[in-house]
Amino acid sequence: MTDQAKDRVYIFDTTLRDGEQSPGATMTHDEKLEIAELLDEMGVDIIEAGFPIASEGDFRAVSEIAERSKHAVICGLARAQLNDIDRCWEAVKHANRPRIHTFIGTSPLHRAIPNLTMDEMAERIHQTVTHARNLCDNVQWSPMDATRTEHDYLCRVVEIAIKAGATTINIPDTVGYTAPVESAELIRMLIEKVPGADEIIFATHCHNDLGMATANSLAAVEAGARQIECTINGLGERAGNTALEEVVMALKVRGDIMPFETKIDTRKIMHISRRVATVSGFPVQFNKAIVGKNAFAHESGIHQDGMLKNKETFEIMRPEDVGLAGTSLPLGKHSGRAALRAKLKDLGVDVGDNQLKDIFVRFKDLADRKKEVFDEDILALVTAAMTDGADHLEIVSLKVVCGTGGPAEATLEMEVGGEEKSCVMEGDGPVDATFKAVRALYPNEARLQLYQVNAVTEGTDAQATVSVRLEEDGKIATGQSADTDTVYASAKAYVNALNRLHVRRSKTGTDQKEISYKEFG
């Protein structure tokens, strides 16, 4: 590893692979392409675009991402099987900078699954890594559950992988079991004991089961690892992964003790965080580090007084650093399109003329209904504009009557495949009546798995962001919408999810994983 590489931390994003393994977080083909483009623009070094052999949909997505990528290395995942590796190479080979990532579980628990002896597994590692290197000069190898693998055996198989041609060795904490001191000691031990360790890059991939993923990743970097595997918003299996925004901002803020560089344009963090939350259907918790709604909010009188006198008393980073202004927008109903475009640019969002026209109409409507329009409101409008489109179902009008005098009543007009239909339905509350009206006009068997409402900003006129997750015949679809009218936002989110299910019905199997595979760290 060169001296320059020693001062650089490479960011490996696996939102489109490990992140999508979160139950219910499956993304459509177009959504994967969009997120990959945003990651590439943000400066992510390596994008793990998917698991090509898992399904035809995954293969198509990885292939198209590889062809479209402008800067990032595009990586595909493959099990320690020759056909997996061949399929992975077919998907990534057209990238400007392709990578094959192959793995096998090396701990006693994982060796027992294929019933391989230590020697048999060592031979398979040699065979599969060699095969991958014969196809591609950029090969990453991972010993799954490395943190629970015997140290002598881990050193042995890492050495085998290096000799077989691996250029990156990833050390996964697959079950989020390790602690920072152990994470650092493990990397130091491998660098000191394994021949050839100084010629390759060590990576770390930490899960968050005990809430220590970010700390474990940074400890590994301090010990000599130079690649961090992470996801946007920490999305991933079980409790998730190391969050990209956390490690990047930690390196930026604590450069005094971790003087390592990254290429990430941090001003784009907030925008991509919101977009991933939308397409995955996993809203960001309010107190989430860096990107949570409350990350830069101050309610305590003492805190507010300190912020007014000197922001550094209670903020260790600037909201602007992650693409979010710290004050309310000086925009109102008299503001023009140029002012809105300038604000979007300040927030790190680039839109075309047609998108700007749509967002501007939504902004004007919102400004007429709200006393204050915040940056979060603008980002919610961008998300809504990107989510809506020419859909099978479109709400024309909605009127709801509710109160203590009887059941709620929803009067709904909706276009279904271009045909306008209407009905009146009663329900146990306004949302229940509205959802029943939608089902009356568009009969379906989709089961509601999640209905969640979050306020984007403060006040009784705040926009509500509603997330809906539906399941139908094993297919899962999510929808999200924002509006100052919570019931209307609920209806839009529900209809958005139904539109996605409608698309998937016509592409059965396209976005579904067709084989089972063990959890990968």
XYZ file of C-alpha atoms in Angstrom:
521
model
C 0.000 0.000 0.000
C 1.426 3.394 -1.001
C 2.041 6.208 1.492
C -0.735 8.182 -0.196
C -3.198 5.312 0.326
C -2.257 5.168 4.003
C -3.640 8.695 4.427
C -6.846 7.942 2.526
C -9.948 6.083 3.687
C -11.964 4.507 0.878
C -15.737 4.547 1.271
C -17.428 1.330 0.121
C -21.210 1.746 0.028
C -23.386 -1.362 0.162
C -26.816 0.288 0.420
C -27.885 -1.438 -2.798
C -26.772 -4.861 -1.554
C -26.691 -5.217 2.240
C -29.076 -2.294 2.717
C -31.633 -3.851 0.391
C -31.510 -7.070 2.421
C -33.465 -5.302 5.179
C -36.911 -6.954 5.191
C -39.239 -4.683 3.240
C -36.486 -2.488 1.791
C -36.512 -3.949 -1.731
C -36.067 -1.218 -4.345
C -37.306 -1.087 -7.915
C -34.890 -1.183 -10.829
C -35.199 2.552 -11.499
C -34.757 3.371 -7.806
C -31.507 1.382 -7.705
C -30.193 3.260 -10.728
C -31.129 6.581 -9.145
C -29.449 5.805 -5.798
C -26.325 4.520 -7.584
C -26.114 7.778 -9.563
C -26.439 9.833 -6.369
C -23.720 7.765 -4.665
C -21.444 8.220 -7.674
C -22.021 11.982 -7.692
C -21.358 12.191 -3.951
C -17.895 10.679 -4.382
C -18.322 7.147 -3.026
C -15.203 5.162 -3.993
C -16.794 1.725 -4.374
C -20.487 0.942 -4.903
C -21.563 -2.615 -4.168
C -24.447 -2.629 -6.619
C -25.978 -5.986 -5.724
C -25.755 -9.767 -5.710
C -25.969 -10.649 -9.432
C -26.810 -14.340 -9.093
C -29.638 -13.682 -6.602
C -32.161 -12.850 -9.342
C -32.504 -11.609 -12.895
C -33.557 -8.262 -11.459
C -30.375 -7.963 -9.405
C -28.261 -8.947 -12.412
C -29.919 -6.332 -14.636
C -29.521 -3.619 -12.016
C -25.829 -4.347 -11.397
C -25.153 -4.520 -15.154
C -26.839 -1.201 -15.898
C -25.221 0.519 -12.919
C -21.843 -0.753 -14.164
C -22.466 0.683 -17.620
C -23.690 4.054 -16.300
C -21.151 4.693 -13.535
C -18.790 7.587 -14.198
C -16.358 7.545 -11.290
C -16.892 4.808 -8.696
C -15.630 1.236 -8.746
C -18.692 -0.977 -9.306
C -18.670 -4.152 -7.291
C -20.845 -7.261 -7.290
C -21.110 -9.895 -4.563
C -20.516 -13.603 -5.155
C -20.444 -16.659 -2.935
C -17.390 -18.936 -3.009
C -18.735 -20.805 -6.039
C -17.417 -20.616 -9.567
C -20.827 -20.019 -11.182
C -21.521 -17.166 -8.719
C -18.220 -15.536 -9.605
C -18.803 -15.955 -13.354
C -22.267 -14.388 -13.044
C -20.845 -11.516 -11.008
C -18.181 -10.822 -13.634
C -20.780 -10.802 -16.408
C -22.652 -8.102 -14.492
C -19.744 -5.793 -13.621
C -17.359 -6.284 -16.549
C -18.603 -3.252 -18.501
C -17.834 -0.835 -15.668
C -14.916 1.542 -16.100
C -13.572 0.091 -12.848
C -15.117 -3.324 -12.039
C -14.609 -5.367 -8.854
C -15.571 -8.907 -7.848
C -16.328 -9.418 -4.147
C -16.411 -13.054 -3.054
C -16.943 -14.416 0.456
C -17.274 -17.509 2.612
C -18.053 -18.004 6.305
C -14.877 -18.993 8.192
C -15.972 -19.186 11.843
C -16.704 -22.618 13.389
C -20.441 -21.935 13.164
C -20.252 -21.073 9.468
C -17.823 -23.845 8.542
C -20.400 -26.293 9.853
C -23.043 -25.131 7.354
C -21.309 -26.550 4.217
C -19.671 -29.203 6.446
C -16.149 -28.320 5.307
C -12.979 -29.063 7.212
C -10.449 -26.264 7.691
C -8.306 -27.698 4.901
C -11.252 -28.133 2.531
C -12.364 -24.556 3.111
C -8.819 -23.273 2.606
C -8.689 -25.071 -0.744
C -12.032 -23.607 -1.813
C -10.815 -20.103 -0.922
C -7.672 -20.605 -3.018
C -9.681 -21.950 -5.952
C -12.408 -19.275 -5.981
C -10.198 -16.247 -5.366
C -7.815 -17.454 -8.083
C -10.759 -17.853 -10.459
C -11.997 -14.333 -9.659
C -8.534 -12.836 -10.171
C -8.236 -14.528 -13.561
C -11.363 -12.626 -14.593
C -10.744 -9.273 -12.885
C -7.657 -7.523 -11.496
C -9.689 -5.961 -8.668
C -10.810 -8.704 -6.275
C -12.126 -8.353 -2.752
C -12.378 -11.328 -0.404
C -14.272 -11.559 2.883
C -14.139 -14.203 5.631
C -17.733 -13.948 6.874
C -18.004 -13.844 10.685
C -14.290 -13.006 10.862
C -14.567 -11.607 14.382
C -15.613 -15.053 15.673
C -13.041 -16.989 13.642
C -9.993 -18.518 15.389
C -7.111 -16.064 14.943
C -4.618 -18.642 13.643
C -7.089 -19.885 11.048
C -8.081 -16.346 10.074
C -4.419 -15.485 9.433
C -4.048 -18.650 7.388
C -7.017 -18.013 5.066
C -6.246 -14.300 4.677
C -2.737 -15.255 3.532
C -4.214 -17.754 1.063
C -6.561 -15.114 -0.366
C -3.719 -12.598 -0.747
C -1.508 -15.132 -2.521
C -4.427 -16.070 -4.800
C -4.697 -12.452 -5.941
C -7.114 -10.604 -3.638
C -6.334 -6.880 -3.601
C -8.722 -6.017 -0.748
C -9.341 -8.119 2.348
C -12.546 -7.251 4.178
C -12.923 -8.239 7.838
C -16.660 -8.415 8.669
C -18.212 -8.274 12.120
C -21.186 -10.127 10.692
C -23.277 -10.247 13.870
C -22.216 -6.965 15.470
C -20.562 -8.796 18.364
C -17.154 -7.173 18.623
C -16.086 -4.054 20.556
C -13.826 -1.214 19.363
C -10.700 -2.425 21.177
C -11.162 -5.906 19.668
C -11.825 -4.470 16.213
C -8.542 -2.550 16.315
C -6.533 -5.463 17.738
C -7.793 -7.807 15.032
C -6.663 -5.504 12.209
C -3.282 -4.917 13.868
C -2.787 -8.647 14.333
C -3.499 -9.399 10.664
C -1.209 -6.615 9.420
C 1.619 -7.808 11.678
C 1.295 -11.573 11.158
C 0.086 -12.172 7.582
C 2.739 -12.141 4.823
C 1.855 -9.666 2.072
C -0.545 -7.714 4.294
C 1.333 -4.487 3.576
C 0.602 -4.841 -0.155
C -3.198 -4.916 0.058
C -5.990 -2.836 1.604
C -7.810 -4.060 4.687
C -11.484 -3.200 4.942
C -13.950 -3.308 7.810
C -17.664 -4.134 7.642
C -19.464 -3.740 10.975
C -23.034 -4.489 11.924
C -24.850 -2.506 14.586
C -26.462 -5.184 16.761
C -24.910 -3.714 19.917
C -24.900 -0.123 18.646
C -21.124 -0.041 18.079
C -20.796 -0.316 14.300
C -19.425 3.179 13.698
C -17.060 2.978 16.694
C -15.806 -0.435 15.539
C -15.209 0.835 11.993
C -13.258 3.882 13.149
C -11.217 1.755 15.568
C -10.283 -0.507 12.647
C -9.186 2.532 10.622
C -7.044 3.761 13.511
C -5.384 0.327 13.498
C -4.619 0.339 9.783
C -7.786 -0.528 7.822
C -8.265 1.834 4.891
C -11.706 0.898 3.565
C -14.973 1.281 5.476
C -18.036 -0.609 4.294
C -21.220 1.254 5.136
C -24.733 2.168 4.031
C -26.809 5.325 3.805
C -28.766 5.784 7.064
C -27.105 2.615 8.412
C -29.618 0.493 6.484
C -28.997 -3.256 6.523
C -29.589 -6.662 8.072
C -31.194 -6.686 11.536
C -30.005 -3.506 13.348
C -28.181 -2.325 10.237
C -24.606 -1.376 9.361
C -22.110 1.363 9.903
C -23.777 4.533 8.601
C -21.894 6.325 5.821
C -22.858 9.752 7.128
C -21.530 8.939 10.613
C -18.057 7.734 9.625
C -17.554 10.441 7.007
C -18.506 13.261 9.375
C -16.497 11.694 12.212
C -13.407 11.742 9.978
C -14.162 15.334 8.993
C -14.841 16.622 12.514
C -12.099 14.661 14.311
C -9.303 15.164 11.824
C -7.118 16.034 14.789
C -6.952 12.392 15.907
C -7.909 10.699 12.599
C -6.065 12.631 9.878
C -7.459 10.636 6.969
C -9.036 11.977 3.790
C -12.162 10.896 1.885
C -13.623 12.077 -1.427
C -17.188 12.402 -0.151
C -19.040 15.641 -0.892
C -20.710 15.945 2.495
C -23.118 18.626 1.251
C -25.053 15.894 -0.566
C -25.508 13.720 2.515
C -28.898 15.054 3.625
C -30.439 14.767 0.167
C -29.376 11.172 -0.435
C -30.384 10.239 3.128
C -33.917 11.479 2.488
C -34.075 9.773 -0.891
C -32.944 6.398 0.461
C -35.494 6.728 3.276
C -38.190 7.271 0.658
C -37.371 4.420 -1.714
C -36.637 1.923 1.059
C -39.651 2.848 3.169
C -37.451 3.145 6.270
C -37.923 6.666 7.742
C -34.927 8.186 9.526
C -35.412 8.318 13.293
C -35.595 11.843 14.709
C -32.503 11.507 16.914
C -30.363 9.780 14.274
C -26.831 11.172 14.198
C -26.095 13.656 11.383
C -29.296 13.188 9.342
C -32.044 12.960 11.969
C -34.654 15.711 12.233
C -33.356 16.651 15.688
C -29.647 16.443 14.862
C -29.426 20.240 14.669
C -32.447 21.129 16.815
C -32.158 22.880 20.186
C -35.094 23.136 22.585
C -33.461 23.716 25.972
C -33.355 27.394 26.989
C -29.712 27.075 27.976
C -28.872 25.526 24.609
C -30.826 28.159 22.713
C -29.081 30.959 24.594
C -25.686 29.393 23.879
C -26.502 28.965 20.188
C -27.500 32.601 19.869
C -24.197 33.715 21.362
C -21.906 31.177 19.677
C -23.118 28.181 17.628
C -20.000 26.192 18.522
C -21.182 25.915 22.141
C -23.642 23.167 21.172
C -22.856 22.212 17.564
C -19.655 20.405 16.592
C -20.470 20.647 12.875
C -22.417 23.021 10.679
C -25.792 22.019 9.218
C -24.516 23.418 5.921
C -21.782 20.754 5.902
C -24.382 18.032 5.292
C -26.585 20.067 2.952
C -28.964 21.545 5.506
C -29.250 25.210 6.493
C -29.583 25.941 10.187
C -32.259 28.641 9.848
C -35.687 28.838 8.264
C -35.895 29.609 4.570
C -36.301 33.290 3.649
C -38.699 32.128 0.922
C -42.432 32.826 0.787
C -45.377 32.895 -1.573
C -43.913 35.922 -3.403
C -40.580 34.213 -4.109
C -39.706 33.371 -7.697
C -38.387 30.306 -9.459
C -34.824 31.611 -9.522
C -34.798 31.949 -5.740
C -36.086 28.401 -5.368
C -33.438 27.040 -7.729
C -30.734 28.867 -5.761
C -32.014 27.383 -2.510
C -32.091 23.893 -3.999
C -28.500 24.371 -5.133
C -27.534 25.446 -1.611
C -29.111 22.221 -0.340
C -27.037 20.159 -2.795
C -29.990 19.273 -5.047
C -29.630 19.645 -8.818
C -32.889 19.451 -10.790
C -33.844 19.882 -14.407
C -36.268 22.504 -15.723
C -39.264 20.147 -15.736
C -38.569 18.961 -12.196
C -38.101 22.563 -11.049
C -41.476 23.485 -12.541
C -43.171 20.671 -10.589
C -41.357 21.506 -7.351
C -42.136 25.210 -7.784
C -45.878 24.527 -8.097
C -45.751 22.412 -4.935
C -43.701 25.095 -3.164
C -46.178 27.864 -4.033
C -49.046 25.736 -2.786
C -47.196 24.993 0.453
C -46.167 28.631 0.992
C -49.836 29.635 0.787
C -50.655 27.212 3.612
C -47.658 27.628 5.942
C -46.362 30.537 7.981
C -42.762 29.314 7.676
C -41.150 27.152 5.022
C -38.073 25.298 6.261
C -35.258 23.514 4.437
C -36.778 20.200 5.503
C -40.018 21.251 3.782
C -38.145 21.925 0.544
C -36.397 18.535 0.683
C -39.752 16.851 1.317
C -41.154 18.581 -1.781
C -38.197 17.296 -3.828
C -38.837 13.767 -2.577
C -42.535 14.023 -3.421
C -41.777 15.321 -6.919
C -39.381 12.435 -7.573
C -41.853 9.883 -6.216
C -44.899 10.957 -8.233
C -45.223 10.200 -11.912
C -47.483 8.804 -14.601
C -49.112 6.102 -12.486
C -51.925 3.602 -12.872
C -53.730 5.210 -9.926
C -54.107 8.980 -9.494
C -56.111 10.803 -6.822
C -58.359 13.464 -8.348
C -60.013 14.741 -5.160
C -60.570 13.692 -1.564
C -63.023 15.022 1.013
C -63.254 13.605 4.521
C -65.817 14.306 7.229
C -65.019 13.129 10.745
C -65.754 13.928 14.362
C -67.469 12.571 17.471
C -70.933 12.297 15.977
C -70.441 9.066 14.067
C -68.158 7.176 11.687
C -65.805 9.119 9.434
C -66.809 9.451 5.792
C -64.448 9.733 2.824
C -65.537 10.916 -0.621
C -62.871 9.944 -3.134
C -62.467 10.559 -6.859
C -59.621 8.625 -8.464
C -58.351 7.754 -11.914
C -57.772 4.033 -12.359
C -55.924 3.274 -15.574
C -57.189 6.556 -17.038
C -60.822 5.937 -16.058
C -62.270 8.298 -13.439
C -64.172 6.595 -10.608
C -65.688 7.819 -7.345
C -67.210 6.447 -4.151
C -68.165 7.310 -0.581
C -67.000 5.041 2.255
C -67.301 5.060 6.029
C -64.573 3.973 8.402
C -63.194 4.008 11.917
C -61.507 7.388 11.543
C -60.548 9.482 8.498
C -57.561 7.368 7.407
C -59.485 4.092 7.665
C -62.363 5.557 5.641
C -59.937 6.876 3.019
C -58.089 3.558 2.652
C -61.422 1.724 2.338
C -62.431 4.124 -0.427
C -59.198 3.420 -2.296
C -59.799 -0.337 -1.985
C -63.381 0.095 -3.197
C -62.209 1.820 -6.378
C -59.167 -0.433 -6.807
C -59.899 -3.860 -5.245
C -56.737 -5.528 -3.986
C -55.507 -8.072 -1.452
C -52.480 -6.069 -0.315
C -51.929 -6.258 3.450
C -50.905 -3.101 5.301
C -47.642 -3.881 7.134
C -46.672 -0.351 8.166
C -48.399 2.994 8.519
C -46.196 5.711 9.977
C -46.619 9.484 10.268
C -43.784 11.928 10.997
C -43.880 15.711 11.109
C -41.258 17.259 8.830
C -41.065 20.505 10.820
C -42.662 22.093 13.865
C -46.097 23.647 14.325
C -49.695 22.761 13.573
C -49.113 23.646 9.912
C -46.153 21.266 9.604
C -45.941 18.919 6.659
C -46.628 15.315 7.595
C -44.526 12.645 5.922
C -46.491 9.403 5.748
C -44.858 6.038 5.028
C -46.879 2.978 3.988
C -45.622 -0.573 3.436
C -47.826 -3.150 1.691
C -47.409 -6.901 1.127
C -49.169 -8.916 -1.562
C -48.316 -12.511 -2.494
C -44.831 -12.162 -1.053
C -44.152 -8.885 -2.863
C -43.452 -5.842 -0.699
C -43.915 -2.254 -1.832
C -43.510 1.030 -0.010
C -45.008 4.452 -0.592
C -44.335 7.833 0.930
C -45.861 11.289 0.593
C -45.734 14.630 2.396
C -48.456 17.254 2.829
C -49.789 19.622 5.470
C -53.008 17.552 5.266
C -52.130 14.290 7.029
C -55.113 12.377 5.598
C -54.296 13.422 2.033
C -50.626 12.518 2.566
C -51.806 9.126 3.861
C -53.929 8.567 0.767
C -51.064 9.542 -1.537
C -48.604 7.247 0.267
C -51.083 4.350 0.076
C -51.715 4.940 -3.634
C -47.967 5.246 -4.316
C -47.415 1.819 -2.745
C -50.294 0.321 -4.764
C -48.793 1.779 -7.959
C -45.511 0.031 -7.195
C -47.309 -3.266 -6.618
C -49.116 -2.760 -9.925
C -45.773 -2.319 -11.719
C -44.353 -5.419 -10.051
C -47.352 -7.515 -11.051
C -46.476 -6.821 -14.670
C -42.836 -7.709 -14.007
C -43.280 -10.743 -11.777
C -39.959 -11.856 -10.386
C -37.980 -8.897 -11.692
C -37.251 -7.391 -8.294
C -37.579 -10.523 -6.160
C -34.653 -12.568 -4.885
C -34.987 -16.020 -6.410
C -32.461 -17.933 -4.313
C -31.833 -18.094 -0.621
C -28.459 -17.166 0.745
C -27.010 -16.850 4.205
C -26.589 -13.496 5.858
C -23.402 -11.786 4.839
C -21.576 -9.405 7.146
